[in-house]
PDB file of C-alpha atoms in Angstrom:
ATOM      1  CA  GLY A   1      15.754   1.122 -11.591  1.00 75.00           C
ATOM      2  CA  ALA A   2      16.327   0.116 -15.174  1.00 83.00           C
ATOM      3  CA  VAL A   3      18.610   1.563 -17.805  1.00 89.00           C
ATOM      4  CA  VAL A   4      16.918   2.103 -21.147  1.00 93.00           C
ATOM      5  CA  SER A   5      18.542   3.121 -24.407  1.00 95.00           C
ATOM      6  CA  GLN A   6      17.082   4.220 -27.727  1.00 96.00           C
ATOM      7  CA  HIS A   7      18.556   4.272 -31.185  1.00 97.00           C
ATOM      8  CA  PRO A   8      18.840   6.457 -33.102  1.00 97.00           C
ATOM      9  CA  SER A   9      18.741   9.584 -30.970  1.00 95.00           C
ATOM     10  CA  ARG A  10      17.590  11.599 -33.948  1.00 96.00           C
ATOM     11  CA  VAL A  11      16.645  10.792 -37.510  1.00 97.00           C
ATOM     12  CA  ILE A  12      15.671  12.788 -40.563  1.00 97.00           C
ATOM     13  CA  CYS A  13      13.839  11.041 -43.360  1.00 96.00           C
ATOM     14  CA  LYS A  14      11.940  11.837 -46.510  1.00 96.00           C
ATOM     15  CA  SER A  15       8.189  11.703 -46.664  1.00 97.00           C
ATOM     16  CA  GLY A  16       6.959   8.250 -47.665  1.00 97.00           C
ATOM     17  CA  THR A  17       9.844   6.305 -46.205  1.00 97.00           C
ATOM     18  CA  SER A  18       9.781   4.061 -43.132  1.00 97.00           C
ATOM     19  CA  VAL A  19      11.821   4.586 -40.009  1.00 98.00           C
ATOM     20  CA  LYS A  20      12.646   2.059 -37.300  1.00 97.00           C
ATOM     21  CA  ILE A  21      13.360   3.119 -33.714  1.00 98.00           C
ATOM     22  CA  GLU A  22      14.894   0.686 -31.249  1.00 97.00           C
ATOM     23  CA  CYS A  23      14.317   0.599 -27.515  1.00 96.00           C
ATOM     24  CA  ARG A  24      16.612  -1.566 -25.412  1.00 95.00           C
ATOM     25  CA  SER A  25      16.393  -2.501 -21.767  1.00 92.00           C
ATOM     26  CA  LEU A  26      20.042  -2.833 -20.815  1.00 93.00           C
ATOM     27  CA  ASP A  27      19.846  -4.343 -17.353  1.00 88.00           C
ATOM     28  CA  PHE A  28      16.347  -5.708 -16.982  1.00 85.00           C
ATOM     29  CA  GLN A  29      14.351  -8.313 -18.842  1.00 86.00           C
ATOM     30  CA  ALA A  30      11.285  -6.372 -19.783  1.00 86.00           C
ATOM     31  CA  THR A  31       8.116  -8.215 -20.636  1.00 86.00           C
ATOM     32  CA  THR A  32       6.374  -4.877 -21.007  1.00 89.00           C
ATOM     33  CA  MET A  33       7.554  -1.751 -22.732  1.00 92.00           C
ATOM     34  CA  PHE A  34       5.656   1.392 -23.566  1.00 94.00           C
ATOM     35  CA  TRP A  35       5.879   3.826 -26.468  1.00 96.00           C
ATOM     36  CA  TYR A  36       5.042   7.497 -26.040  1.00 95.00           C
ATOM     37  CA  ARG A  37       4.902  10.446 -28.353  1.00 95.00           C
ATOM     38  CA  GLN A  38       5.677  13.993 -27.315  1.00 91.00           C
ATOM     39  CA  PHE A  39       5.026  17.083 -29.399  1.00 86.00           C
ATOM     40  CA  PRO A  40       7.057  20.235 -28.727  1.00 82.00           C
ATOM     41  CA  LYS A  41       6.142  21.895 -25.455  1.00 79.00           C
ATOM     42  CA  GLN A  42       3.504  19.262 -24.787  1.00 84.00           C
ATOM     43  CA  SER A  43       3.041  16.278 -22.572  1.00 88.00           C
ATOM     44  CA  LEU A  44       3.667  12.631 -23.287  1.00 90.00           C
ATOM     45  CA  MET A  45       0.895  10.636 -24.874  1.00 92.00           C
ATOM     46  CA  LEU A  46       0.894   6.864 -24.594  1.00 93.00           C
ATOM     47  CA  MET A  47       0.790   5.291 -28.034  1.00 95.00           C
ATOM     48  CA  ALA A  48       0.958   1.608 -27.250  1.00 94.00           C
ATOM     49  CA  THR A  49       1.942  -1.052 -24.786  1.00 92.00           C
ATOM     50  CA  SER A  50       4.424  -3.562 -26.121  1.00 89.00           C
ATOM     51  CA  ASN A  51       4.307  -7.069 -24.717  1.00 86.00           C
ATOM     52  CA  GLU A  52       7.089  -9.542 -25.357  1.00 85.00           C
ATOM     53  CA  GLY A  53       5.974 -12.340 -27.636  1.00 84.00           C
ATOM     54  CA  SER A  54       2.528 -10.973 -28.323  1.00 86.00           C
ATOM     55  CA  LYS A  55       0.799  -8.199 -30.200  1.00 89.00           C
ATOM     56  CA  ALA A  56       1.043  -4.677 -28.945  1.00 92.00           C
ATOM     57  CA  THR A  57      -1.945  -2.927 -27.457  1.00 93.00           C
ATOM     58  CA  TYR A  58      -2.603   0.413 -29.109  1.00 95.00           C
ATOM     59  CA  GLU A  59      -4.304   3.409 -27.564  1.00 93.00           C
ATOM     60  CA  GLN A  60      -7.418   4.806 -29.129  1.00 93.00           C
ATOM     61  CA  GLY A  61      -6.645   6.894 -32.174  1.00 94.00           C
ATOM     62  CA  VAL A  62      -3.231   5.383 -32.833  1.00 95.00           C
ATOM     63  CA  GLU A  63      -2.995   3.641 -36.195  1.00 94.00           C
ATOM     64  CA  LYS A  64      -1.502   0.219 -35.646  1.00 93.00           C
ATOM     65  CA  ASP A  65      -0.693  -0.195 -39.338  1.00 95.00           C
ATOM     66  CA  LYS A  66       1.248   3.027 -39.328  1.00 96.00           C
ATOM     67  CA  PHE A  67       3.117   2.520 -36.083  1.00 97.00           C
ATOM     68  CA  LEU A  68       4.320  -1.067 -36.125  1.00 96.00           C
ATOM     69  CA  ILE A  69       5.604  -2.377 -32.827  1.00 95.00           C
ATOM     70  CA  ASN A  70       7.634  -5.523 -32.400  1.00 91.00           C
ATOM     71  CA  HIS A  71       8.770  -6.873 -29.038  1.00 90.00           C
ATOM     72  CA  ALA A  72      10.636  -9.989 -30.051  1.00 82.00           C
ATOM     73  CA  SER A  73      12.875 -10.298 -27.033  1.00 89.00           C
ATOM     74  CA  LEU A  74      12.942  -9.317 -23.376  1.00 89.00           C
ATOM     75  CA  THR A  75      15.440  -6.571 -24.073  1.00 91.00           C
ATOM     76  CA  LEU A  76      14.320  -5.080 -27.359  1.00 93.00           C
ATOM     77  CA  SER A  77      11.202  -3.402 -28.666  1.00 94.00           C
ATOM     78  CA  THR A  78      11.048  -1.605 -31.993  1.00 95.00           C
ATOM     79  CA  LEU A  79       8.713   1.039 -33.332  1.00 97.00           C
ATOM     80  CA  THR A  80       8.508   1.409 -37.097  1.00 97.00           C
ATOM     81  CA  VAL A  81       6.860   4.481 -38.508  1.00 97.00           C
ATOM     82  CA  THR A  82       5.665   3.393 -41.926  1.00 97.00           C
ATOM     83  CA  SER A  83       5.182   5.754 -44.848  1.00 96.00           C
ATOM     84  CA  ALA A  84       6.181   8.668 -42.680  1.00 97.00           C
ATOM     85  CA  HIS A  85       4.680  12.098 -43.268  1.00 96.00           C
ATOM     86  CA  PRO A  86       5.661  15.490 -41.867  1.00 96.00           C
ATOM     87  CA  GLU A  87       2.900  15.282 -39.268  1.00 95.00           C
ATOM     88  CA  ASP A  88       4.647  12.227 -37.815  1.00 96.00           C
ATOM     89  CA  SER A  89       7.568  14.441 -36.840  1.00 96.00           C
ATOM     90  CA  SER A  90       7.790  14.211 -33.095  1.00 95.00           C
ATOM     91  CA  PHE A  91       9.806  13.013 -30.109  1.00 94.00           C
ATOM     92  CA  TYR A  92       9.270   9.305 -29.490  1.00 96.00           C
ATOM     93  CA  ILE A  93      10.094   7.937 -26.056  1.00 95.00           C
ATOM     94  CA  CYS A  94       9.981   4.375 -24.819  1.00 95.00           C
ATOM     95  CA  SER A  95       9.824   3.110 -21.280  1.00 93.00           C
ATOM     96  CA  VAL A  96      10.224  -0.139 -19.407  1.00 91.00           C
ATOM     97  CA  GLY A  97       7.679  -1.243 -16.864  1.00 84.00           C
ATOM     98  CA  GLY A  98       7.351  -3.914 -14.250  1.00 74.00           C
ATOM     99  CA  VAL A  99      10.827  -3.512 -12.800  1.00 70.00           C
ATOM    100  CA  GLY A 100      10.881  -5.409  -9.547  1.00 65.00           C
ATOM    101  CA  GLY A 101       7.217  -6.158 -10.028  1.00 64.00           C
ATOM    102  CA  GLY A 102       6.385  -2.523  -9.427  1.00 70.00           C
ATOM    103  CA  GLU A 103       4.451   0.171 -11.228  1.00 77.00           C
ATOM    104  CA  THR A 104       7.350   2.485 -11.954  1.00 84.00           C
ATOM    105  CA  GLN A 105       8.321   3.105 -15.574  1.00 88.00           C
ATOM    106  CA  TYR A 106      11.882   3.916 -16.564  1.00 89.00           C
ATOM    107  CA  PHE A 107      12.303   5.964 -19.692  1.00 92.00           C
ATOM    108  CA  GLY A 108      14.737   5.981 -22.557  1.00 94.00           C
ATOM    109  CA  PRO A 109      16.402   9.187 -23.789  1.00 93.00           C
ATOM    110  CA  GLY A 110      13.999   9.557 -26.719  1.00 94.00           C
ATOM    111  CA  THR A 111      14.284   9.709 -30.495  1.00 95.00           C
ATOM    112  CA  ARG A 112      13.700  12.908 -32.419  1.00 95.00           C
ATOM    113  CA  LEU A 113      12.075  12.181 -35.789  1.00 96.00           C
ATOM    114  CA  LEU A 114      11.905  14.818 -38.488  1.00 97.00           C
ATOM    115  CA  VAL A 115      10.071  13.967 -41.689  1.00 97.00           C
ATOM    116  CA  LEU A 116      10.765  16.276 -44.603  1.00 96.00           C
TER     117      LEU A 116
ATOM    118  CA  ALA B   1     -12.528  11.237 -16.905  1.00 81.00           C
ATOM    119  CA  GLN B   2      -9.008  10.619 -15.770  1.00 87.00           C
ATOM    120  CA  SER B   3      -6.761  13.621 -15.970  1.00 92.00           C
ATOM    121  CA  VAL B   4      -3.743  15.326 -14.499  1.00 95.00           C
ATOM    122  CA  THR B   5      -3.474  19.091 -14.206  1.00 96.00           C
ATOM    123  CA  GLN B   6      -0.330  21.072 -13.659  1.00 96.00           C
ATOM    124  CA  PRO B   7      -1.684  24.619 -13.378  1.00 96.00           C
ATOM    125  CA  ASP B   8       1.624  26.373 -13.904  1.00 95.00           C
ATOM    126  CA  ILE B   9       3.047  26.134 -17.407  1.00 94.00           C
ATOM    127  CA  HIS B  10       6.171  28.107 -16.552  1.00 96.00           C
ATOM    128  CA  ILE B  11       7.721  29.100 -13.243  1.00 97.00           C
ATOM    129  CA  THR B  12      10.801  31.212 -12.637  1.00 97.00           C
ATOM    130  CA  VAL B  13      12.552  31.175  -9.277  1.00 97.00           C
ATOM    131  CA  SER B  14      15.800  32.590  -8.029  1.00 97.00           C
ATOM    132  CA  GLU B  15      18.630  30.259  -7.207  1.00 97.00           C
ATOM    133  CA  GLY B  16      18.456  29.356  -3.535  1.00 97.00           C
ATOM    134  CA  ALA B  17      14.749  30.080  -3.286  1.00 98.00           C
ATOM    135  CA  SER B  18      12.179  27.464  -2.429  1.00 97.00           C
ATOM    136  CA  LEU B  19      10.048  25.778  -5.046  1.00 97.00           C
ATOM    137  CA  GLU B  20       6.609  24.226  -5.179  1.00 98.00           C
ATOM    138  CA  LEU B  21       5.153  22.706  -8.332  1.00 98.00           C
ATOM    139  CA  ARG B  22       1.483  21.878  -8.242  1.00 98.00           C
ATOM    140  CA  CYS B  23      -0.236  18.750  -9.476  1.00 98.00           C
ATOM    141  CA  ASN B  24      -3.902  17.840  -9.228  1.00 97.00           C
ATOM    142  CA  TYR B  25      -5.483  14.733 -10.589  1.00 95.00           C
ATOM    143  CA  SER B  26      -8.835  13.193 -11.313  1.00 94.00           C
ATOM    144  CA  TYR B  27      -8.928   9.424 -11.077  1.00 90.00           C
ATOM    145  CA  GLY B  28     -11.437   6.750 -10.168  1.00 82.00           C
ATOM    146  CA  ALA B  29      -9.373   5.371  -7.314  1.00 80.00           C
ATOM    147  CA  THR B  30      -6.155   6.379  -5.611  1.00 79.00           C
ATOM    148  CA  PRO B  31      -3.551   5.896  -8.293  1.00 87.00           C
ATOM    149  CA  TYR B  32       0.164   5.558  -8.126  1.00 92.00           C
ATOM    150  CA  LEU B  33       1.739   9.006  -8.327  1.00 94.00           C
ATOM    151  CA  PHE B  34       5.002  10.052  -9.894  1.00 95.00           C
ATOM    152  CA  TRP B  35       7.119  13.089 -10.615  1.00 97.00           C
ATOM    153  CA  TYR B  36       9.549  12.995 -13.514  1.00 96.00           C
ATOM    154  CA  VAL B  37      12.038  15.577 -14.752  1.00 96.00           C
ATOM    155  CA  GLN B  38      13.015  16.099 -18.377  1.00 93.00           C
ATOM    156  CA  SER B  39      16.013  18.078 -19.527  1.00 89.00           C
ATOM    157  CA  PRO B  40      15.898  19.547 -23.047  1.00 82.00           C
ATOM    158  CA  GLY B  41      15.956  16.849 -25.700  1.00 78.00           C
ATOM    159  CA  GLN B  42      16.213  14.104 -23.127  1.00 81.00           C
ATOM    160  CA  GLY B  43      14.052  11.339 -21.734  1.00 83.00           C
ATOM    161  CA  LEU B  44      12.419  11.397 -18.335  1.00 90.00           C
ATOM    162  CA  GLN B  45      14.145  10.785 -15.042  1.00 93.00           C
ATOM    163  CA  LEU B  46      12.144   9.592 -12.051  1.00 93.00           C
ATOM    164  CA  LEU B  47      12.320  12.015  -9.136  1.00 96.00           C
ATOM    165  CA  LEU B  48      10.009  10.250  -6.717  1.00 95.00           C
ATOM    166  CA  LYS B  49       6.888   8.149  -6.440  1.00 93.00           C
ATOM    167  CA  TYR B  50       4.038   7.461  -4.054  1.00 93.00           C
ATOM    168  CA  PHE B  51       2.278   4.158  -3.781  1.00 89.00           C
ATOM    169  CA  SER B  52       1.038   4.053  -0.181  1.00 88.00           C
ATOM    170  CA  GLY B  53       2.050   4.804   3.388  1.00 90.00           C
ATOM    171  CA  ASP B  54       3.629   8.047   4.525  1.00 91.00           C
ATOM    172  CA  THR B  55       2.139  10.821   2.439  1.00 93.00           C
ATOM    173  CA  LEU B  56       5.371  12.805   2.388  1.00 97.00           C
ATOM    174  CA  VAL B  57       7.844  11.131   0.085  1.00 96.00           C
ATOM    175  CA  GLN B  58      11.473  11.938  -0.459  1.00 97.00           C
ATOM    176  CA  GLY B  59      13.113  11.742  -3.835  1.00 96.00           C
ATOM    177  CA  ILE B  60      16.404  12.362  -5.507  1.00 95.00           C
ATOM    178  CA  LYS B  61      18.159  15.711  -5.841  1.00 94.00           C
ATOM    179  CA  GLY B  62      16.587  17.033  -2.645  1.00 96.00           C
ATOM    180  CA  PHE B  63      12.994  16.925  -3.911  1.00 98.00           C
ATOM    181  CA  GLU B  64      10.000  15.868  -1.879  1.00 98.00           C
ATOM    182  CA  ALA B  65       6.291  15.599  -2.569  1.00 98.00           C
ATOM    183  CA  GLU B  66       3.203  15.426  -0.433  1.00 97.00           C
ATOM    184  CA  PHE B  67       0.121  13.425  -1.290  1.00 96.00           C
ATOM    185  CA  LYS B  68      -3.144  14.965  -0.104  1.00 95.00           C
ATOM    186  CA  ARG B  69      -6.031  12.639  -0.779  1.00 92.00           C
ATOM    187  CA  SER B  70      -8.700  15.194   0.185  1.00 92.00           C
ATOM    188  CA  GLN B  71      -7.355  17.640  -2.383  1.00 94.00           C
ATOM    189  CA  SER B  72      -6.362  15.062  -5.014  1.00 94.00           C
ATOM    190  CA  SER B  73      -2.989  16.723  -5.108  1.00 96.00           C
ATOM    191  CA  PHE B  74       0.621  15.643  -5.233  1.00 97.00           C
ATOM    192  CA  ASN B  75       2.739  18.794  -5.094  1.00 98.00           C
ATOM    193  CA  LEU B  76       6.485  18.735  -5.569  1.00 98.00           C
ATOM    194  CA  ARG B  77       8.751  20.827  -3.355  1.00 98.00           C
ATOM    195  CA  LYS B  78      12.376  21.715  -2.932  1.00 98.00           C
ATOM    196  CA  PRO B  79      13.666  24.006  -0.184  1.00 97.00           C
ATOM    197  CA  SER B  80      16.535  25.513  -2.162  1.00 97.00           C
ATOM    198  CA  VAL B  81      16.686  25.476  -5.937  1.00 98.00           C
ATOM    199  CA  HIS B  82      19.946  25.069  -7.825  1.00 97.00           C
ATOM    200  CA  TRP B  83      20.614  26.342 -11.348  1.00 96.00           C
ATOM    201  CA  SER B  84      20.874  22.736 -12.517  1.00 95.00           C
ATOM    202  CA  ASP B  85      17.230  22.180 -11.564  1.00 96.00           C
ATOM    203  CA  ALA B  86      16.094  24.154 -14.615  1.00 96.00           C
ATOM    204  CA  ALA B  87      14.101  21.640 -16.669  1.00 96.00           C
ATOM    205  CA  GLU B  88      10.588  20.456 -17.455  1.00 95.00           C
ATOM    206  CA  TYR B  89       8.749  18.667 -14.665  1.00 97.00           C
ATOM    207  CA  PHE B  90       5.950  16.201 -15.255  1.00 96.00           C
ATOM    208  CA  CYS B  91       3.467  14.818 -12.793  1.00 97.00           C
ATOM    209  CA  ALA B  92       2.027  11.424 -13.743  1.00 95.00           C
ATOM    210  CA  VAL B  93      -0.608   9.144 -12.265  1.00 93.00           C
ATOM    211  CA  GLY B  94      -1.770   5.675 -13.130  1.00 89.00           C
ATOM    212  CA  THR B  95      -2.162   2.030 -12.378  1.00 79.00           C
ATOM    213  CA  TRP B  96      -1.422  -1.210 -14.191  1.00 68.00           C
ATOM    214  CA  GLY B  97       1.236   0.431 -16.273  1.00 74.00           C
ATOM    215  CA  LYS B  98      -0.930   3.120 -17.839  1.00 83.00           C
ATOM    216  CA  LEU B  99       0.413   6.520 -16.981  1.00 89.00           C
ATOM    217  CA  ILE B 100      -1.398   9.780 -17.550  1.00 92.00           C
ATOM    218  CA  PHE B 101       0.884  12.781 -17.667  1.00 93.00           C
ATOM    219  CA  GLY B 102       0.219  16.380 -16.833  1.00 95.00           C
ATOM    220  CA  GLN B 103       1.084  19.117 -19.289  1.00 93.00           C
ATOM    221  CA  GLY B 104       4.366  19.801 -17.607  1.00 94.00           C
ATOM    222  CA  THR B 105       5.813  22.797 -15.786  1.00 96.00           C
ATOM    223  CA  GLU B 106       8.896  24.447 -17.175  1.00 96.00           C
ATOM    224  CA  LEU B 107      11.206  25.672 -14.436  1.00 97.00           C
ATOM    225  CA  SER B 108      13.641  28.494 -15.062  1.00 97.00           C
ATOM    226  CA  VAL B 109      16.209  29.456 -12.431  1.00 97.00           C
ATOM    227  CA  LYS B 110      17.509  33.007 -12.129  1.00 96.00           C
ATOM    228  CA  PRO B 111      21.073  33.498 -10.892  1.00 91.00           C
TER     229      PRO B 111
END
């Protein structure tokens, strides 16, 4: 498998500020990473697919100008929530795909965002 | 439309009892199938996966799952549940990196 870390594990910010979440693939060079959002007691919803060196692909309904994704290296993808509002409060989880050329995704521990 | 259904939102079993978590899917073709487990406030850990071949797959922590094409199901089983198995379980299906998750089943274990 792959070991994936996220930083920070939790963050509290004021409404209107921007927050950056890092996702690192510690033992695998990931050309593809995924970003998910999970509301309390709900399932994971794919937000976007992050491709190293190119623009991210966003799912329908996800605002690309609000959720900025950068995948500048094979081990790091970042998600920036711009001008955060309370409704952006959620659990954000990243995953790494393509390990060993397969379809399995390996997930990070998640980042809890609370916007006041 | 592509979808994954986990009919049971919450299941409670006694420690040592057997467990079966249900998963049904709707997909255009036979997708890749996964079961993940999530402990509170944590990310997801892969329990097992099915791509092809033997329809009964073994995973970690004593879990197994059976793929039934005719029923579009991929149910997760464990013969004897341990208290540490209490968590949220997600079934997921997909291809080409796009996973669709079920709503999750929360498992509680009674001593």
